[in-house]
Amino acid sequence: MRRWPFQLSAAELRSAFTEALDPQLAANHVIYMAGYQDAIRRLAAELHCDATEAAVLAHRNGADPAGYAKRLLARTVTSEMLVDAGFATPGTFTLAEQEQATGITQREIIRLETLAESLIKEADDPREWFSAVRDALRAGIGRGAVGVKTICAYRATLKLQPVDTDALGVAFSALRLRAERDEHPRLSGNALCHALLFEAAQECRELDVPLQVHCGFGDPDEDLAEVSPLGLRLLFIDPTYRGLRVALLHCYPYHREAAYLCSVFPDVYMDLSLTIPFAGLEGGRAMSEALGLCPTSKLLYASDASRYPEVFFVAAAAHREALAGALGELVDRGIMDTASAVSAGRQVLADNARRVYNLKD
Amino acid sequence: MRRWPFQLSAAELRSAFTEALDPQLAANHVIYMAGYQDAIRRLAAELHCDATEAAVLAHRNGADPAGYAKRLLARTVTSEMLVDAGFATPGTFTLAEQEQATGITQREIIRLETLAESLIKEADDPREWFSAVRDALRAGIGRGAVGVKTICAYRATLKLQPVDTDALGVAFSALRLRAERDEHPRLSGNALCHALLFEAAQECRELDVPLQVHCGFGDPDEDLAEVSPLGLRLLFIDPTYRGLRVALLHCYPYHREAAYLCSVFPDVYMDLSLTIPFAGLEGGRAMSEALGLCPTSKLLYASDASRYPEVFFVAAAAHREALAGALGELVDRGIMDTASAVSAGRQVLADNARRVYNLKD
Amino acid sequence: MRRWPFQLSAAELRSAFTEALDPQLAANHVIYMAGYQDAIRRLAAELHCDATEAAVLAHRNGADPAGYAKRLLARTVTSEMLVDAGFATPGTFTLAEQEQATGITQREIIRLETLAESLIKEADDPREWFSAVRDALRAGIGRGAVGVKTICAYRATLKLQPVDTDALGVAFSALRLRAERDEHPRLSGNALCHALLFEAAQECRELDVPLQVHCGFGDPDEDLAEVSPLGLRLLFIDPTYRGLRVALLHCYPYHREAAYLCSVFPDVYMDLSLTIPFAGLEGGRAMSEALGLCPTSKLLYASDASRYPEVFFVAAAAHREALAGALGELVDRGIMDTASAVSAGRQVLADNARRVYNLKD
């Protein structure tokens, strides 16, 4: 999270509720998105101010920063946060600072590609590089991290192919050269990204921690046509990865496909973060659709929030509402009784994550 | 169907309501799926027992097997069953036995790949093989079978490509060799499966019987990314197959695409089996979505049930409810009057199948 | 529009509400489609006749043709029509005639492929051809046309690839030869169609007019598997086209994907024409789903009507109802207030198009 105190502009708040990178969206269009309108309404109701962006910003910028942040976070009823540390910048809290500032236990998720880029310079060939990455993953988990996240979707297709060793060698050399020249060795392309993902998958399996895979929509650096979770099939059917827990993040508009994967592969899980709260009422629809094939023991809550308490708050509120709506529909139709629905809600909001991430109470 | 009497375990009942092959799903997750919860509820209501898996199993395992089975089947109000004989095992009824045991007329659907595998040994080249397959199809239809089913989706992509004769020759030789060594000649790969499918399509057209194509979701042997019915386009636009009736089975999550195909190609039909009853309330949503573009004259009822009376019962009940819901929505919105909705229901539940399969009353 | 007076047969009216080209659909199935049933109902209510096809046809064929047409068009409350002139035949009004006959301002949209085919004969190589096309586009816009439309989806995949110059040269020569022999030089194939589309995109950008792209469903000349708007990614990320406004037409069943594109790329817009009114209640669902990620400032109204006043009338009525339904859901859920919903409706029905097409009031 961004280190408080800070003031928030309209452009910043809008940018926090869109995956767009082009500032024209925040300038001209985000205020016409149902997800943002919903966010403003939820914040205003919590802050007892007018349901306008201006009123919300005035209120938050006039409030005591720490008190304000903790108030919104308290409303999310979060006992532990699993944090992708790959977003860290000089302006954000370290995990230790964040734990102290929020009073909420923080657990690290290691971002695979960031870690791997930092290790390219020391390696002479892909084998050495992968070995270093796996050592670093092991060390990270040993230090308390609870999972690994891949953003392969932003760097390559998610239609995974077996590694092409020749292409891997060539791509590695090119990347290594960049690193030697002190240029940023940005990982991209199928050869490097898929080989890395496969190595990480094996290591996660051995370490008994889940691998999170960004799939479905995100910012326009990714090609949405290439990021269906169905492309990950190799991870699910190759005995090499047997027992690996995979958490599919976001998924929309491939959430029906993700739910199918959850229904037939024992160690596949999914969440609907980003869809909720960015996509307005589609969040609730995606939840209902996912609960067609996805067992409630396989759906995870996630906020995908990173910088602002506002997003944590809105994501948590919208997610609970979407979940209540989807489970309520099952109760109304006589498929679940109320006790089962309450229990299913607990699975999604806490129990499943505790089990998948081996979290101790 | 499995030859009764038999006792049913919880694992067996759960496995009957999932496409998962890994027993972990039945052990840990199926009870958290809306489709299974709905199945238990429907069975319990019919059996007047508690709405728990244990109560349903205790009731069914304590009941007279034949009476119990016939009671559930009677509730499906089925006048004729079209049975894919490819599921047959020593533990299942023959069609003749099944007709006697259930009191319901049984009609055979020939499973293409099973038939073709049985004929590989006798053929010296693909041409001979296809000729033998077509002879056998003709003989089967002559004996009373009413259609042919392909499970190409489990063996190859459904993105059909024109036959590559060289690849076909090579693949045939390899398969033939397996057969000669008395290994099971399991058909797979695009060259063999597509060429076979095209031959069967021509034969079905000549015999005036429909070709059923498994598309959409199924067990994890298939890659869901490869099995959209849109991949079958060649069958719909190549004049070679003009007049061939194609029944798209299952379709989810490609049911909107399937409905589109039904709306523009004269001889394409679809069903939503498997989605109903496995996918909980998604069954009803898929039905509503399909009835966007699919004429009610093109939608078919199917249960996809194979072994247990329970699945026949639940599929029929859930399907009628989904259909009533979708048509009811059209009535509520003033698009259909009640008489048209009743007539549309009859089309889906009986008339369309009678016409497509040339069934005599 | 077809030049009135004319009588309309049942087959003609049915054909106007389906994308099928095969007459069997109109003969046997269209009357069982929710979209057509809805059309008949809406027309009957307007005409105060029985809600049957026969009554509607009897009424319209007995009415004063001009008065009837103008009555239906008046109910659409259309101030300006943007007309793809590529549908013109000897039996249709010219734009000038249509403006006089309807009393509604007519603006031309230039159909790219039709224009390009007419210029093939005069060009000796692709460069000359593209230059002639761009000159003609400039001239057309200069004469008052307000945009360009591509039907690339009917002639090639929409999965755009960078131009392959060699393939382009070969394909151009073949097409040129046809033109020289006075055969119709029908543009098709990726090399020609993509290169042409890229040239048109640059020209539209320079002329500051939008490029309309048919995507999603249409008649069966297109392969629905190839026409997702996601395939247009090159147009959105290549700086060459920066600032180009792209209007995605139809979109279904890829409307969620289209909405995503609208949410992250500043100059992408979408409509749901064709889906509304052909797809029954799916029109409303598609609208609700699109308004998940698509800002209301990015959604455009369009009828896709071309020949008959009936389709203009039904499209306008169904579209307003779908829009009211989707916005109403947002109001009911507290996300929008009524004033915002009214304003959003105005955006979709008028303001967005005025801005995107630079229309003056």
Tab-separated table of N, CA, C and O in Angstrom, chain A residues 18-25 28-30 32-35 37-38 41-42 217-225 252-256 278-282 285-286 289 321-322, chain C residues 228 230-231 233 237 242 256-257 259-267 269 285 287-298 326 329-330 333-336 340 343-344 347 355:
chain	number	residue	atom	x	y	z
A	18	THR	N	-9.676	1.148	-12.532
A	18	THR	CA	-9.664	0.737	-13.932
A	18	THR	C	-8.347	0.045	-14.241
A	18	THR	O	-7.336	0.328	-13.598
A	19	GLU	N	-8.361	-0.830	-15.213
A	19	GLU	CA	-7.132	-1.459	-15.688
A	19	GLU	C	-6.509	-0.661	-16.833
A	19	GLU	O	-5.462	-1.049	-17.355
A	20	ALA	N	-7.152	0.417	-17.234
A	20	ALA	CA	-6.612	1.221	-18.330
A	20	ALA	C	-5.296	1.858	-17.914
A	20	ALA	O	-5.117	2.265	-16.760
A	21	LEU	N	-4.369	1.950	-18.839
A	21	LEU	CA	-3.109	2.642	-18.586
A	21	LEU	C	-3.139	4.037	-19.197
A	21	LEU	O	-2.450	4.935	-18.734
A	22	ASP	N	-3.940	4.219	-20.225
A	22	ASP	CA	-4.023	5.512	-20.882
A	22	ASP	C	-4.837	6.475	-20.006
A	22	ASP	O	-5.972	6.170	-19.627
A	23	PRO	N	-4.255	7.638	-19.683
A	23	PRO	CA	-4.951	8.559	-18.770
A	23	PRO	C	-6.269	9.117	-19.324
A	23	PRO	O	-7.076	9.652	-18.562
A	24	GLN	N	-6.499	8.972	-20.615
A	24	GLN	CA	-7.771	9.438	-21.165
A	24	GLN	C	-8.965	8.714	-20.557
A	24	GLN	O	-10.052	9.266	-20.467
A	25	LEU	N	-8.754	7.460	-20.201
A	25	LEU	CA	-9.863	6.727	-19.602
A	25	LEU	C	-10.256	7.348	-18.271
A	25	LEU	O	-11.436	7.603	-18.014
A	28	ASN	N	-11.871	10.843	-18.925
A	28	ASN	CA	-13.151	11.011	-19.618
A	28	ASN	C	-14.177	9.909	-19.437
A	28	ASN	O	-15.359	10.129	-19.702
A	29	HIS	N	-13.767	8.721	-19.047
A	29	HIS	CA	-14.705	7.600	-19.133
A	29	HIS	C	-14.975	6.869	-17.831
A	29	HIS	O	-16.048	6.294	-17.669
A	30	VAL	N	-14.009	6.836	-16.930
A	30	VAL	CA	-14.195	6.009	-15.728
A	30	VAL	C	-15.429	6.439	-14.934
A	30	VAL	O	-16.140	5.593	-14.380
A	32	TYR	N	-18.119	7.111	-15.997
A	32	TYR	CA	-19.305	6.511	-16.624
A	32	TYR	C	-19.304	4.995	-16.531
A	32	TYR	O	-20.062	4.333	-17.217
A	33	MET	N	-18.437	4.437	-15.700
A	33	MET	CA	-18.414	2.985	-15.512
A	33	MET	C	-19.176	2.617	-14.249
A	33	MET	O	-19.019	3.252	-13.196
A	34	ALA	N	-19.966	1.570	-14.356
A	34	ALA	CA	-20.784	1.147	-13.221
A	34	ALA	C	-19.919	0.794	-12.008
A	34	ALA	O	-20.309	1.059	-10.864
A	35	GLY	N	-18.762	0.212	-12.255
A	35	GLY	CA	-17.903	-0.176	-11.139
A	35	GLY	C	-17.447	1.030	-10.335
A	35	GLY	O	-17.425	1.000	-9.096
A	37	GLN	N	-18.930	4.041	-10.296
A	37	GLN	CA	-20.116	4.648	-9.674
A	37	GLN	C	-20.479	3.892	-8.398
A	37	GLN	O	-20.845	4.493	-7.380
A	38	ASP	N	-20.362	2.591	-8.456
A	38	ASP	CA	-20.642	1.763	-7.295
A	38	ASP	C	-19.626	2.032	-6.184
A	38	ASP	O	-19.971	2.086	-4.992
A	41	ARG	N	-20.455	5.306	-4.463
A	41	ARG	CA	-21.630	5.133	-3.614
A	41	ARG	C	-21.289	4.399	-2.321
A	41	ARG	O	-21.729	4.788	-1.234
A	42	ARG	N	-20.491	3.349	-2.421
A	42	ARG	CA	-20.144	2.572	-1.224
A	42	ARG	C	-19.285	3.397	-0.267
A	42	ARG	O	-19.455	3.359	0.954
A	217	PHE	N	-8.855	-10.896	-17.640
A	217	PHE	CA	-8.535	-9.508	-17.980
A	217	PHE	C	-7.573	-8.854	-17.008
A	217	PHE	O	-7.378	-9.309	-15.888
A	218	GLY	N	-6.934	-7.809	-17.495
A	218	GLY	CA	-5.954	-7.043	-16.752
A	218	GLY	C	-5.658	-5.816	-17.586
A	218	GLY	O	-6.468	-5.435	-18.433
A	219	ASP	N	-4.500	-5.232	-17.391
A	219	ASP	CA	-4.243	-4.016	-18.168
A	219	ASP	C	-3.887	-4.379	-19.608
A	219	ASP	O	-3.622	-5.537	-19.923
A	220	PRO	N	-3.933	-3.387	-20.506
A	220	PRO	CA	-3.818	-3.705	-21.933
A	220	PRO	C	-2.436	-4.148	-22.391
A	220	PRO	O	-2.249	-4.395	-23.583
A	221	ASP	N	-1.490	-4.306	-21.495
A	221	ASP	CA	-0.230	-4.959	-21.876
A	221	ASP	C	-0.470	-6.407	-22.272
A	221	ASP	O	0.327	-6.999	-22.988
A	222	GLU	N	-1.531	-6.973	-21.771
A	222	GLU	CA	-1.815	-8.362	-22.140
A	222	GLU	C	-2.828	-8.393	-23.276
A	222	GLU	O	-3.631	-7.482	-23.449
A	223	ASP	N	-2.772	-9.459	-24.031
A	223	ASP	CA	-3.734	-9.704	-25.099
A	223	ASP	C	-4.792	-10.646	-24.539
A	223	ASP	O	-4.515	-11.826	-24.307
A	224	LEU	N	-5.984	-10.129	-24.333
A	224	LEU	CA	-7.022	-10.924	-23.673
A	224	LEU	C	-7.313	-12.229	-24.422
A	224	LEU	O	-7.743	-13.214	-23.816
A	225	ALA	N	-7.066	-12.228	-25.720
A	225	ALA	CA	-7.322	-13.447	-26.498
A	225	ALA	C	-6.383	-14.591	-26.105
A	225	ALA	O	-6.650	-15.753	-26.409
A	252	TYR	N	-12.179	-13.458	-15.462
A	252	TYR	CA	-13.181	-12.856	-16.352
A	252	TYR	C	-12.572	-12.429	-17.675
A	252	TYR	O	-11.497	-11.851	-17.670
A	253	PRO	N	-13.190	-12.610	-18.830
A	253	PRO	CA	-14.506	-13.240	-19.028
A	253	PRO	C	-14.449	-14.753	-19.194
A	253	PRO	O	-15.375	-15.327	-19.742
A	254	TYR	N	-13.391	-15.361	-18.703
A	254	TYR	CA	-13.229	-16.815	-18.824
A	254	TYR	C	-13.563	-17.517	-17.507
A	254	TYR	O	-12.990	-18.565	-17.194
A	255	HIS	N	-14.463	-16.928	-16.728
A	255	HIS	CA	-14.746	-17.507	-15.415
A	255	HIS	C	-15.527	-18.811	-15.529
A	255	HIS	O	-15.415	-19.670	-14.670
A	256	ARG	N	-16.343	-18.958	-16.577
A	256	ARG	CA	-17.032	-20.238	-16.754
A	256	ARG	C	-16.006	-21.328	-17.073
A	256	ARG	O	-16.126	-22.457	-16.600
A	278	PHE	N	-14.411	-4.074	-10.261
A	278	PHE	CA	-14.310	-3.176	-11.410
A	278	PHE	C	-15.480	-3.270	-12.380
A	278	PHE	O	-15.758	-2.329	-13.112
A	279	ALA	N	-16.132	-4.426	-12.437
A	279	ALA	CA	-17.073	-4.670	-13.537
A	279	ALA	C	-18.539	-4.516	-13.152
A	279	ALA	O	-19.421	-5.088	-13.788
A	280	GLY	N	-18.796	-3.705	-12.124
A	280	GLY	CA	-20.190	-3.422	-11.772
A	280	GLY	C	-20.976	-4.680	-11.483
A	280	GLY	O	-20.477	-5.598	-10.809
A	281	LEU	N	-22.187	-4.753	-12.014
A	281	LEU	CA	-23.036	-5.904	-11.711
A	281	LEU	C	-22.554	-7.185	-12.386
A	281	LEU	O	-23.048	-8.269	-12.081
A	282	GLU	N	-21.607	-7.073	-13.300
A	282	GLU	CA	-21.011	-8.278	-13.865
A	282	GLU	C	-20.297	-9.093	-12.788
A	282	GLU	O	-20.130	-10.297	-12.941
A	285	ARG	N	-22.873	-11.380	-11.492
A	285	ARG	CA	-23.212	-12.381	-12.512
A	285	ARG	C	-22.081	-13.397	-12.667
A	285	ARG	O	-22.320	-14.600	-12.778
A	286	ALA	N	-20.844	-12.911	-12.685
A	286	ALA	CA	-19.705	-13.830	-12.812
A	286	ALA	C	-19.677	-14.797	-11.633
A	286	ALA	O	-19.371	-15.987	-11.794
A	289	GLU	N	-22.358	-17.353	-12.200
A	289	GLU	CA	-21.962	-18.247	-13.285
A	289	GLU	C	-20.851	-19.192	-12.832
A	289	GLU	O	-20.862	-20.378	-13.156
A	321	GLU	N	-21.212	-8.869	-1.161
A	321	GLU	CA	-22.557	-8.709	-1.710
A	321	GLU	C	-22.787	-9.670	-2.885
A	321	GLU	O	-23.852	-10.278	-2.999
A	322	ALA	N	-21.770	-9.798	-3.741
A	322	ALA	CA	-21.895	-10.716	-4.882
A	322	ALA	C	-22.048	-12.158	-4.391
A	322	ALA	O	-22.870	-12.929	-4.908
C	228	SER	N	-13.814	-12.408	-33.235
C	228	SER	CA	-13.833	-11.694	-31.960
C	228	SER	C	-13.131	-10.350	-32.129
C	228	SER	O	-12.106	-10.253	-32.807
C	230	LEU	N	-11.289	-9.028	-30.136
C	230	LEU	CA	-9.950	-9.106	-29.546
C	230	LEU	C	-8.877	-9.232	-30.619
C	230	LEU	O	-7.726	-8.850	-30.398
C	231	GLY	N	-9.257	-9.761	-31.769
C	231	GLY	CA	-8.299	-9.925	-32.855
C	231	GLY	C	-7.800	-8.607	-33.432
C	231	GLY	O	-6.788	-8.567	-34.128
C	233	ARG	N	-6.485	-6.200	-31.890
C	233	ARG	CA	-5.528	-5.606	-30.955
C	233	ARG	C	-4.475	-4.706	-31.613
C	233	ARG	O	-4.165	-3.629	-31.088
C	237	ILE	N	-3.001	-0.958	-30.230
C	237	ILE	CA	-1.723	-0.761	-29.545
C	237	ILE	C	-0.628	-0.200	-30.445
C	237	ILE	O	0.381	0.286	-29.952
C	242	ARG	N	-2.797	5.572	-33.398
C	242	ARG	CA	-3.152	6.302	-32.178
C	242	ARG	C	-4.132	7.439	-32.483
C	242	ARG	O	-3.887	8.275	-33.334
C	256	ARG	N	-18.722	-9.162	-24.065
C	256	ARG	CA	-17.942	-8.937	-22.842
C	256	ARG	C	-16.505	-8.558	-23.219
C	256	ARG	O	-15.902	-7.695	-22.585
C	257	GLU	N	-15.979	-9.204	-24.231
C	257	GLU	CA	-14.640	-8.885	-24.709
C	257	GLU	C	-14.632	-7.459	-25.293
C	257	GLU	O	-13.685	-6.698	-25.059
C	259	ALA	N	-16.558	-5.013	-24.488
C	259	ALA	CA	-16.673	-4.072	-23.367
C	259	ALA	C	-15.324	-3.890	-22.684
C	259	ALA	O	-14.956	-2.778	-22.285
C	260	TYR	N	-14.585	-4.964	-22.566
C	260	TYR	CA	-13.235	-4.856	-21.996
C	260	TYR	C	-12.379	-3.907	-22.839
C	260	TYR	O	-11.692	-3.032	-22.305
C	261	LEU	N	-12.407	-4.082	-24.137
C	261	LEU	CA	-11.614	-3.212	-25.012
C	261	LEU	C	-12.020	-1.753	-24.820
C	261	LEU	O	-11.171	-0.860	-24.748
C	262	CYS	N	-13.323	-1.519	-24.709
C	262	CYS	CA	-13.798	-0.142	-24.467
C	262	CYS	C	-13.279	0.399	-23.139
C	262	CYS	O	-13.092	1.605	-22.995
C	263	SER	N	-13.058	-0.494	-22.193
C	263	SER	CA	-12.669	-0.041	-20.854
C	263	SER	C	-11.190	0.304	-20.735
C	263	SER	O	-10.802	0.985	-19.789
C	264	VAL	N	-10.374	-0.183	-21.650
C	264	VAL	CA	-8.938	0.086	-21.520
C	264	VAL	C	-8.326	0.890	-22.663
C	264	VAL	O	-7.250	1.462	-22.496
C	265	PHE	N	-8.983	0.927	-23.796
C	265	PHE	CA	-8.438	1.692	-24.922
C	265	PHE	C	-9.290	2.943	-25.132
C	265	PHE	O	-10.512	2.851	-25.221
C	266	PRO	N	-8.634	4.113	-25.226
C	266	PRO	CA	-9.406	5.355	-25.179
C	266	PRO	C	-10.380	5.559	-26.338
C	266	PRO	O	-11.417	6.197	-26.156
C	267	ASP	N	-10.097	5.004	-27.506
C	267	ASP	CA	-10.890	5.354	-28.676
C	267	ASP	C	-11.675	4.182	-29.259
C	267	ASP	O	-11.986	4.157	-30.434
C	269	TYR	N	-15.149	2.005	-29.234
C	269	TYR	CA	-16.578	2.097	-28.952
C	269	TYR	C	-17.249	0.802	-29.410
C	269	TYR	O	-16.671	0.052	-30.177
C	285	ARG	N	-29.747	-9.126	-22.024
C	285	ARG	CA	-28.650	-9.680	-21.228
C	285	ARG	C	-27.304	-9.176	-21.740
C	285	ARG	O	-26.426	-8.823	-20.959
C	287	MET	N	-26.746	-6.414	-23.175
C	287	MET	CA	-26.633	-5.014	-22.752
C	287	MET	C	-26.160	-4.931	-21.294
C	287	MET	O	-25.231	-4.184	-20.965
C	288	SER	N	-26.790	-5.710	-20.442
C	288	SER	CA	-26.383	-5.703	-19.029
C	288	SER	C	-24.927	-6.154	-18.884
C	288	SER	O	-24.157	-5.568	-18.116
C	289	GLU	N	-24.571	-7.180	-19.615
C	289	GLU	CA	-23.208	-7.689	-19.519
C	289	GLU	C	-22.205	-6.666	-20.054
C	289	GLU	O	-21.135	-6.465	-19.475
C	290	ALA	N	-22.559	-6.020	-21.156
C	290	ALA	CA	-21.655	-5.025	-21.729
C	290	ALA	C	-21.441	-3.870	-20.747
C	290	ALA	O	-20.339	-3.337	-20.625
C	291	LEU	N	-22.501	-3.494	-20.047
C	291	LEU	CA	-22.368	-2.365	-19.125
C	291	LEU	C	-21.632	-2.742	-17.841
C	291	LEU	O	-21.545	-1.944	-16.913
C	292	GLY	N	-21.097	-3.950	-17.792
C	292	GLY	CA	-20.170	-4.286	-16.712
C	292	GLY	C	-18.882	-3.493	-16.859
C	292	GLY	O	-18.526	-2.695	-15.985
C	293	LEU	N	-18.200	-3.666	-17.971
C	293	LEU	CA	-16.924	-2.955	-18.157
C	293	LEU	C	-17.043	-1.749	-19.094
C	293	LEU	O	-16.244	-0.818	-19.003
C	294	CYS	N	-18.004	-1.755	-20.001
C	294	CYS	CA	-18.083	-0.640	-20.961
C	294	CYS	C	-18.667	0.603	-20.305
C	294	CYS	O	-19.762	0.563	-19.755
C	295	PRO	N	-17.928	1.714	-20.347
C	295	PRO	CA	-18.505	2.965	-19.842
C	295	PRO	C	-19.724	3.356	-20.690
C	295	PRO	O	-19.749	3.061	-21.893
C	296	THR	N	-20.703	4.005	-20.100
C	296	THR	CA	-21.865	4.424	-20.900
C	296	THR	C	-21.465	5.470	-21.939
C	296	THR	O	-22.213	5.722	-22.877
C	297	SER	N	-20.299	6.030	-21.803
C	297	SER	CA	-19.789	6.983	-22.793
C	297	SER	C	-19.195	6.291	-24.014
C	297	SER	O	-18.728	6.955	-24.942
C	298	LYS	N	-19.208	4.968	-24.036
C	298	LYS	CA	-18.570	4.207	-25.112
C	298	LYS	C	-19.551	3.329	-25.874
C	298	LYS	O	-19.174	2.693	-26.860
C	326	ALA	N	-31.283	-2.481	-18.542
C	326	ALA	CA	-29.923	-2.552	-17.985
C	326	ALA	C	-29.652	-1.376	-17.053
C	326	ALA	O	-29.076	-1.542	-15.969
C	329	GLU	N	-31.677	-1.727	-13.839
C	329	GLU	CA	-31.065	-2.667	-12.886
C	329	GLU	C	-30.018	-1.931	-12.041
C	329	GLU	O	-29.905	-2.159	-10.826
C	330	LEU	N	-29.267	-1.052	-12.684
C	330	LEU	CA	-28.255	-0.283	-11.946
C	330	LEU	C	-28.919	0.680	-10.964
C	330	LEU	O	-28.419	0.902	-9.855
C	333	ARG	N	-30.349	-1.314	-8.013
C	333	ARG	CA	-29.302	-1.782	-7.104
C	333	ARG	C	-28.577	-0.615	-6.424
C	333	ARG	O	-27.585	-0.812	-5.720
C	334	GLY	N	-29.049	0.589	-6.680
C	334	GLY	CA	-28.498	1.745	-5.983
C	334	GLY	C	-27.198	2.268	-6.558
C	334	GLY	O	-26.556	3.150	-5.985
C	335	ILE	N	-26.776	1.735	-7.703
C	335	ILE	CA	-25.487	2.131	-8.260
C	335	ILE	C	-25.593	3.460	-8.997
C	335	ILE	O	-24.676	4.292	-8.958
C	336	MET	N	-26.676	3.665	-9.652
C	336	MET	CA	-26.946	4.938	-10.334
C	336	MET	C	-28.204	5.561	-9.737
C	336	MET	O	-29.107	4.834	-9.337
C	340	SER	N	-28.823	10.123	-13.363
C	340	SER	CA	-27.647	9.594	-14.062
C	340	SER	C	-28.051	8.570	-15.109
C	340	SER	O	-27.451	8.476	-16.187
C	343	SER	N	-29.369	10.339	-18.101
C	343	SER	CA	-28.251	10.924	-18.821
C	343	SER	C	-27.443	9.847	-19.555
C	343	SER	O	-27.015	10.044	-20.709
C	344	ALA	N	-27.278	8.692	-18.935
C	344	ALA	CA	-26.579	7.588	-19.602
C	344	ALA	C	-27.366	7.131	-20.828
C	344	ALA	O	-26.786	6.816	-21.880
C	347	GLN	N	-26.639	9.436	-23.566
C	347	GLN	CA	-25.309	9.172	-24.142
C	347	GLN	C	-25.399	8.080	-25.211
C	347	GLN	O	-24.915	8.244	-26.330
C	355	ARG	N	-20.677	12.730	-30.874
C	355	ARG	CA	-19.266	13.024	-30.599
C	355	ARG	C	-18.346	12.181	-31.495
C	355	ARG	O	-17.431	12.708	-32.137
